[in-house]
mmCIF file of C-alpha atoms and ligand atoms in Angstrom:
data_model
loop_
_atom_site.group_PDB
_atom_site.id
_atom_site.type_symbol
_atom_site.label_atom_id
_atom_site.label_comp_id
_atom_site.label_asym_id
_atom_site.label_seq_id
_atom_site.Cartn_x
_atom_site.Cartn_y
_atom_site.Cartn_z
ATOM 1 C CA MET A 18 -5.353 122.020 101.353
ATOM 2 C CA THR A 19 -6.745 119.633 103.906
ATOM 3 C CA GLY A 20 -10.450 118.990 104.288
ATOM 4 C CA SER A 21 -10.355 118.836 108.053
ATOM 5 C CA GLU A 22 -8.251 120.009 110.958
ATOM 6 C CA PRO A 23 -7.705 118.313 114.293
ATOM 7 C CA CYS A 24 -9.599 119.472 117.334
ATOM 8 C CA ASP A 25 -7.347 121.485 119.643
ATOM 9 C CA ALA A 26 -8.636 119.567 122.632
ATOM 10 C CA CYS A 27 -8.988 115.915 121.647
ATOM 11 C CA GLY A 28 -7.138 115.849 118.335
ATOM 12 C CA ASP A 29 -9.987 114.312 116.395
ATOM 13 C CA PRO A 30 -10.355 115.530 112.832
ATOM 14 C CA ILE A 31 -13.131 118.063 112.450
ATOM 15 C CA GLU A 32 -15.197 118.270 109.330
ATOM 16 C CA GLU A 33 -15.508 121.747 107.973
ATOM 17 C CA ALA A 34 -19.231 121.912 108.603
ATOM 18 C CA LEU A 35 -18.800 121.019 112.241
ATOM 19 C CA ALA A 36 -15.810 123.196 112.924
ATOM 20 C CA ARG A 37 -16.073 125.498 115.857
ATOM 21 C CA THR A 38 -13.739 128.348 116.447
ATOM 22 C CA VAL A 39 -13.943 129.591 119.972
ATOM 23 C CA GLN A 40 -12.889 133.106 120.655
ATOM 24 C CA LEU A 41 -12.947 134.416 124.163
ATOM 25 C CA ASN A 42 -12.717 138.115 124.581
ATOM 26 C CA VAL A 43 -12.243 139.837 127.902
ATOM 27 C CA ASP A 44 -12.096 143.604 127.780
ATOM 28 C CA ARG A 45 -11.498 143.337 124.055
ATOM 29 C CA SER A 46 -8.312 141.380 124.582
ATOM 30 C CA GLU A 47 -8.229 138.046 122.889
ATOM 31 C CA VAL A 48 -7.155 135.464 125.426
ATOM 32 C CA ASP A 49 -8.189 132.268 123.763
ATOM 33 C CA ASN A 50 -8.802 131.113 120.244
ATOM 34 C CA GLN A 51 -9.114 127.478 119.365
ATOM 35 C CA ARG A 52 -10.797 125.090 117.020
ATOM 36 C CA LEU A 53 -12.965 122.552 118.761
ATOM 37 C CA CYS A 54 -15.259 119.733 117.798
ATOM 38 C CA PRO A 55 -18.862 120.059 119.056
ATOM 39 C CA ALA A 56 -18.232 117.772 122.027
ATOM 40 C CA CYS A 57 -15.140 119.648 123.168
ATOM 41 C CA PHE A 58 -16.831 122.956 122.477
ATOM 42 C CA ALA A 59 -19.611 122.097 124.906
ATOM 43 C CA ASP A 60 -17.014 120.945 127.405
ATOM 44 C CA TRP A 61 -15.046 124.139 126.979
ATOM 45 C CA ILE A 62 -18.103 126.327 127.573
ATOM 46 C CA GLU A 63 -18.905 124.323 130.682
ATOM 47 C CA ARG A 64 -15.388 124.792 132.011
ATOM 48 C CA TYR A 65 -15.400 128.479 131.151
ATOM 49 C CA ARG A 66 -18.612 129.058 133.052
ATOM 50 C CA THR A 67 -17.357 127.096 136.045
ATOM 51 C CA GLU A 68 -14.109 129.000 136.218
ATOM 52 C CA MET A 69 -15.615 132.413 135.653
ATOM 53 C CA GLN A 70 -18.606 131.979 137.897
ATOM 54 C CA PRO A 71 -18.329 133.384 141.425
ATOM 55 C CA ARG A 72 -18.579 130.915 144.249
ATOM 56 C CA ALA A 73 -22.083 131.983 145.171
ATOM 57 C CA THR A 74 -24.262 134.100 142.968
ATOM 58 C CA GLU A 75 -27.918 134.798 142.655
ATOM 59 C CA SER A 76 -27.756 136.679 139.402
ATOM 60 C CA PRO A 77 -26.253 135.544 136.121
ATOM 61 C CA VAL A 78 -22.683 136.503 135.380
ATOM 62 C CA ASP A 79 -22.758 140.049 134.160
ATOM 63 C CA SER A 80 -19.369 141.165 132.989
ATOM 64 C CA ASP A 81 -17.551 142.450 129.958
ATOM 65 C CA ALA A 82 -16.651 138.935 128.920
ATOM 66 C CA ASP A 83 -18.130 137.708 125.688
ATOM 67 C CA ILE A 84 -18.019 134.354 124.023
ATOM 68 C CA ILE A 85 -18.044 134.665 120.291
ATOM 69 C CA VAL A 86 -18.729 131.589 118.240
ATOM 70 C CA ASP A 87 -18.195 131.932 114.556
HETATM 71 ZN ZN1 ZN B 20 -12.583 117.560 120.330
#
């Protein structure tokens, strides 16, 4: 049993307390599930928002997509 697992993005070992499991659900279908360190987690959220956000919008993204962080 290892104390830490590598980040899926950068490969750095993640301490248990800092582990982030990102689960992206769209229409209840799991499309992404990865373990990220805090830095990569923030980066991932940023990228997700950029990719999902319409080119021009006045209102916040309102869809069935949910980001669940456990
Ligand atoms: Zn990382």
